[in-house]
Amino acid sequence: MRNWLPFIFLLASCSKPVSENCAGSGLYTKASFPIGTAFNLSDAAEHPLLTQKFSTHFNAFTPENALKFSTISPWPGVYDFSEGDSLVALWQDRARIHGHTLIWHQQLPSWFAQYKGDYKELLQAHVRTVIRHYARNIRSWDVVNEALTEQGELRASPWLEQVGEDYIYLAFKAAQEADAKATLFYNEYNLALNPRKLDAALRLCENLRSRGIRLSGIGMQMHIGVSYPSREEIAFAVEKIWRAGFTVHFSELDISLNPLGNKKNFSEADFQAQAAKYREVVEVYQQIPRDHQFGITLWGIGDADSWIPNYFNRVDAPLLFDAHYNPKPAFCAFQNALK
Ligand code: G3I
């Protein structure tokens, strides 16, 4: 559901649509790896331009919320796959669909805290049921999302509290038992910005592998800003991950223009700086060996679809297209950086 208030200020500062020649051909047609995005079924239903831009520019898709615990399991033991099924039916023929996310401390259903059953069995049943339901259409999953603190410890989580430290191992074990061919990811934010968290994520994933878990890759969410993390920090983190033998997915890329929330609108210089950062991100990603690239997924298409303004209650314009789905300088920079 969109909160238009943050956009009342922003509309006046929408970047001038860039020349159409840059936006002519699809982004993904120029990339050596999948170019994805994320949105909800309601977004697609409300905005024909969104689905038009998706069809033209993207060949990968992550349901933004449809596959999360609270959406899929409204009651204990009850599964509602309707939104996920609709999105799979819409896009399965033209996009790689990535499953997000099975076990996370957020977006748990309201009944979760009062559940009287065995939480370990609940975790295992949820992972198995969801993966098996989508086994023919979704071949990759964020099995566990954001399990670590900025200090590299296991974050407080209802799963940690109810199942214990092994909840992560149990989630991945259930996942690989449910679909032996699925590509399994651990998904996390701030891995380029926080070397301690990066090392903790690598230790976590390497430990899972040492216990027989077929963990293929690490999702670096990449919710970043125009001025952070630096190119060098991103490149350092990316290289450390692929050299450790993990596939790298830039899984939720957006580049905030207003991380401190102190801006009401944006200048052309702001949009150009954002464009330069998107170019940097693509250039760093393309330095990864092809066999360790999973793709780049933008966390939304147009600025009005972004989670950021609602979540942080601030004006922002973090994506490649503006609130009217016109390509921004960021789009051209992203496209021109692809090779
Ligand atoms: O579906 C209900 C709707 O029925 C209700 O009327 C409305 C009232 O506000 O809420 C709707 O649910 C919202 C849901 O998105 C679906 O739109 C939730 O309130 C809202 O909190 C939820 O936000 C999502 C957020 O995760 C939750 O933490 C964002 O869309 C989504 O982009 C964001 O994505 C996460 C990734 O999954 C993990 N990485 C971080 C990223 C940003 O938080």
Coordinates of C-alpha atoms in Angstrom, one line a residue, residues 106-245:
Q106 CA 10.4 -10.2 10.8
Q107 CA 7.0 -10.6 9.2
L108 CA 6.0 -13.6 11.4
P109 CA 2.3 -14.1 11.7
S110 CA 0.4 -12.8 14.7
W111 CA -0.2 -16.3 16.1
F112 CA 3.5 -17.1 16.2
A113 CA 4.2 -15.8 19.7
Q114 CA 1.3 -17.8 21.2
Y115 CA 2.0 -21.0 19.3
K116 CA 1.7 -24.0 21.6
G117 CA 3.3 -26.7 19.4
D118 CA 6.9 -27.6 18.8
Y119 CA 8.7 -24.6 17.2
K120 CA 11.5 -26.9 15.7
E121 CA 8.8 -29.0 14.0
L122 CA 7.0 -25.8 12.9
L123 CA 10.2 -24.5 11.3
Q124 CA 11.0 -27.7 9.5
A125 CA 7.4 -28.2 8.3
H126 CA 7.2 -24.6 7.0
V127 CA 10.5 -24.8 5.1
R128 CA 9.6 -28.2 3.6
T129 CA 6.0 -27.3 2.7
V130 CA 6.8 -24.0 1.0
I131 CA 9.8 -25.4 -1.0
R132 CA 7.9 -28.5 -2.1
H133 CA 4.9 -26.3 -3.1
Y134 CA 7.1 -24.3 -5.5
A135 CA 9.6 -27.0 -6.4
R136 CA 8.8 -26.8 -10.1
N137 CA 8.9 -23.0 -10.4
I138 CA 11.3 -21.6 -7.8
R139 CA 14.8 -23.2 -7.8
S140 CA 16.6 -20.8 -5.4
W141 CA 15.8 -19.6 -1.9
D142 CA 16.8 -17.2 0.7
V143 CA 16.5 -19.9 3.4
V144 CA 17.5 -17.7 6.3
N145 CA 17.5 -13.9 6.2
E146 CA 19.4 -11.4 8.5
A147 CA 20.4 -13.8 11.4
L148 CA 23.3 -11.6 12.5
T149 CA 23.8 -8.4 14.4
E150 CA 26.3 -5.6 13.4
Q151 CA 28.7 -7.1 15.9
G152 CA 28.6 -10.5 14.1
E153 CA 26.6 -12.3 16.8
L154 CA 23.4 -14.2 16.3
R155 CA 20.6 -11.6 16.5
A156 CA 17.8 -12.0 19.0
S157 CA 15.0 -13.7 17.1
P158 CA 11.9 -15.7 17.9
W159 CA 13.5 -18.6 16.1
L160 CA 16.7 -18.4 18.2
E161 CA 14.6 -18.1 21.3
Q162 CA 12.2 -21.0 20.6
V163 CA 14.5 -23.4 18.7
G164 CA 18.0 -22.5 19.8
E165 CA 21.2 -21.7 17.9
D166 CA 20.7 -24.6 15.5
Y167 CA 17.6 -23.0 13.9
I168 CA 19.7 -21.9 11.0
Y169 CA 21.2 -25.3 10.4
L170 CA 17.8 -26.9 10.8
A171 CA 16.3 -24.5 8.2
F172 CA 18.9 -25.3 5.6
K173 CA 18.8 -29.0 6.3
A174 CA 15.0 -29.0 5.8
A175 CA 15.4 -27.0 2.6
Q176 CA 17.9 -29.3 1.0
E177 CA 15.9 -32.3 2.0
A178 CA 12.8 -30.7 0.5
D179 CA 14.5 -30.0 -2.9
A180 CA 17.9 -31.5 -3.4
K181 CA 18.4 -29.4 -6.6
A182 CA 17.4 -26.0 -5.0
T183 CA 20.1 -23.3 -4.9
L184 CA 20.3 -22.2 -1.2
F185 CA 21.3 -18.7 0.0
Y186 CA 22.0 -17.0 3.2
N187 CA 20.7 -13.3 2.8
E188 CA 22.1 -10.4 4.8
Y189 CA 22.5 -6.6 4.8
N190 CA 25.6 -4.4 5.5
L191 CA 28.1 -7.0 4.4
A192 CA 30.1 -4.5 2.4
L193 CA 29.9 -1.8 5.0
N194 CA 30.7 -4.0 8.1
P195 CA 33.8 -6.3 7.8
R196 CA 33.0 -7.9 11.2
K197 CA 29.5 -8.8 10.0
L198 CA 30.9 -10.0 6.7
D199 CA 33.4 -12.3 8.5
A200 CA 30.7 -13.6 10.7
A201 CA 28.4 -14.4 7.7
L202 CA 31.3 -16.2 6.1
R203 CA 32.0 -18.2 9.3
L204 CA 28.3 -19.0 9.6
C205 CA 28.1 -20.2 5.9
E206 CA 31.4 -22.1 6.1
N207 CA 30.2 -23.9 9.3
L208 CA 27.0 -24.9 7.6
R209 CA 28.9 -26.3 4.7
S210 CA 31.2 -28.2 7.1
R211 CA 28.0 -29.8 8.5
G212 CA 26.9 -31.1 5.1
I213 CA 24.7 -28.2 4.1
R214 CA 24.7 -27.4 0.4
L215 CA 24.8 -23.7 0.8
S216 CA 25.5 -22.2 -2.6
G217 CA 25.5 -18.5 -2.1
I218 CA 25.3 -15.4 -0.1
G219 CA 22.8 -12.6 -0.8
M220 CA 24.3 -9.2 -0.2
Q221 CA 21.2 -7.1 0.1
M222 CA 23.0 -3.8 -0.9
H223 CA 20.6 -1.3 0.6
I224 CA 23.2 1.4 0.3
G225 CA 23.6 5.1 -0.1
V226 CA 25.2 7.4 -2.6
S227 CA 28.3 7.9 -0.5
Y228 CA 28.5 4.5 1.3
P229 CA 29.9 1.9 1.2
S230 CA 32.9 2.9 -1.0
R231 CA 33.7 1.1 -4.2
E232 CA 36.7 -0.5 -2.5
E233 CA 34.6 -1.7 0.4
I234 CA 32.1 -3.3 -2.0
A235 CA 34.8 -4.9 -4.0
F236 CA 36.6 -6.2 -0.9
A237 CA 33.4 -7.9 0.4
V238 CA 32.5 -9.3 -3.0
E239 CA 35.9 -10.8 -3.6
K240 CA 36.1 -12.3 -0.1
I241 CA 32.7 -14.0 -0.7
W242 CA 33.4 -15.5 -4.1
R243 CA 37.0 -16.5 -3.1
A244 CA 35.4 -18.4 -0.2
G245 CA 33.5 -20.3 -2.9

